[in-house]
Structures are given as structure tokens and as C-alpha cells.
XYZ file of N, CA and C in Angstrom:
153
model
N 3.645 0.652 5.954
C 2.721 1.408 5.377
C 1.491 1.129 5.381
N 0.360 2.356 5.682
C -0.855 1.813 5.747
C -1.558 2.772 4.677
N -2.994 2.212 4.173
C -3.409 3.098 2.985
C -5.177 3.016 3.658
N -5.688 4.082 2.802
C -7.056 4.046 3.099
C -7.828 3.554 1.964
N -9.053 2.642 2.371
C -9.907 1.948 1.475
C -10.190 2.971 0.365
N -10.043 2.675 -0.822
C -11.031 3.467 -1.822
C -12.131 3.302 -2.335
N -12.924 2.258 -1.318
C -14.466 1.616 -1.714
C -15.001 2.379 -0.434
N -14.528 2.668 0.887
C -15.398 3.109 2.324
C -14.524 3.929 2.686
N -15.162 4.268 3.916
C -14.697 5.056 4.766
C -13.381 4.592 5.875
N -13.222 3.169 5.555
C -12.107 2.650 6.282
C -10.867 3.444 6.179
N -9.919 3.645 7.196
C -8.519 4.056 6.854
C -7.688 3.427 7.782
N -6.314 3.499 7.613
C -5.014 2.569 7.897
C -4.844 1.282 8.076
N -5.732 0.850 6.597
C -5.335 -0.586 6.453
C -4.124 -0.926 6.163
N -3.864 -1.826 6.910
C -2.525 -2.581 6.900
C -2.307 -3.418 5.493
N -1.421 -3.428 4.822
C -0.976 -4.375 3.659
C -0.928 -5.979 4.043
N -1.550 -6.855 2.931
C -1.447 -8.545 3.277
C -0.077 -8.442 2.594
N 0.560 -8.062 1.754
C 1.552 -8.527 1.065
C 2.405 -7.181 0.633
N 3.843 -7.155 0.747
C 4.526 -6.209 -0.031
C 5.631 -6.797 -0.997
N 6.313 -6.182 -1.817
C 7.352 -6.643 -2.711
C 8.059 -5.615 -2.641
N 9.603 -5.670 -2.533
C 10.161 -4.386 -2.936
C 11.070 -4.833 -3.974
N 11.345 -3.702 -4.963
C 12.141 -3.890 -6.119
C 13.102 -2.508 -6.075
N 14.314 -2.709 -5.994
C 14.943 -1.617 -5.878
C 14.281 -0.397 -5.090
N 14.305 0.690 -6.038
C 13.187 2.192 -5.317
C 12.049 1.950 -5.433
N 11.087 0.803 -5.690
C 9.935 0.377 -6.037
C 9.567 -0.233 -4.333
N 7.888 -0.024 -4.298
C 7.530 -1.155 -3.330
C 6.057 -1.083 -3.585
N 5.589 -2.196 -3.894
C 4.241 -2.556 -4.091
C 3.705 -3.062 -3.062
N 2.515 -2.983 -2.830
C 1.483 -3.544 -1.547
C 0.054 -3.891 -2.215
N 0.030 -4.629 -1.582
C -1.572 -5.323 -1.634
C -2.286 -5.290 -0.639
N -3.353 -4.836 -0.529
C -4.385 -4.397 0.642
C -5.811 -5.140 0.391
N -6.547 -5.490 1.381
C -7.822 -5.839 1.397
C -8.380 -4.937 2.628
N -9.494 -4.466 2.508
C -10.250 -4.001 3.309
C -10.739 -4.829 4.320
N -10.802 -4.381 5.587
C -11.498 -5.377 6.840
C -12.710 -5.007 6.943
N -13.415 -4.226 5.993
C -14.704 -3.278 6.383
C -15.437 -3.755 5.327
N -14.949 -3.749 4.160
C -15.878 -3.830 3.066
C -15.202 -5.114 1.990
N -14.070 -5.621 2.132
C -13.595 -6.798 1.791
C -13.037 -6.214 0.231
N -12.886 -5.041 -0.116
C -12.507 -4.794 -1.303
C -10.698 -5.023 -1.587
N -10.274 -5.448 -2.636
C -8.852 -5.677 -2.574
C -8.504 -4.142 -3.771
N -7.123 -3.843 -3.203
C -6.617 -2.903 -4.332
C -4.764 -2.965 -3.790
N -4.139 -2.432 -5.005
C -2.795 -2.667 -4.565
C -2.094 -1.262 -4.985
N -0.773 -0.920 -4.426
C -0.130 0.646 -4.870
C 0.958 0.136 -5.251
N 1.759 1.265 -5.669
C 3.135 1.214 -6.466
C 3.735 2.525 -5.997
N 4.549 1.959 -5.420
C 5.288 3.474 -4.730
C 6.710 3.713 -4.833
N 6.990 4.769 -5.135
C 8.749 5.427 -5.008
C 9.333 5.421 -4.155
N 9.958 4.703 -3.494
C 10.844 4.614 -2.396
C 11.456 6.055 -2.015
N 11.984 6.612 -3.031
C 12.746 7.742 -3.201
C 11.717 8.898 -2.363
N 10.190 8.961 -2.835
C 9.543 10.024 -2.608
C 9.244 9.978 -0.531
N 9.376 8.871 -0.284
C 9.235 8.712 0.955
C 10.594 8.699 1.991
N 11.607 9.071 1.100
C 12.454 9.297 1.815
C 13.606 7.517 2.444
N 12.948 6.637 1.768
C 13.167 5.304 2.486
C 14.210 4.764 1.200
N 14.271 5.089 -0.064
C 15.592 4.364 -0.765
C 16.358 4.019 -0.436
N 17.184 2.956 -0.473
C 18.576 2.361 -0.036
C 19.216 2.980 -0.539
């Protein structure tokens, strides 16, 4: 799953790390354009990906 940078116009940034726990996934991102880092926490059920 990609994300858009919250600091610059860069789109489709690939995660540099991911951790799945039950119905949740956490991704860590680093923008290749500006270098900002951020993380997301998503409920996989909302994306139809829960096991």
C-alpha cells in the first residue's frame, strides 16, 4: 500500500517497513523527494484485506 507525502507533493510513496497485528497494519514511510518520515495505522477490515 502506498501513501502520499504529508509534506510535499510526492505521491505513491512505498513503505520502508510494515508490521501486521491481527486486523491492523502499521506502515513506516520515508519520502524520497523531501526526506520526511511518517507512519500510518490502518484497519485491514476497511480495505477488505483482513484474514
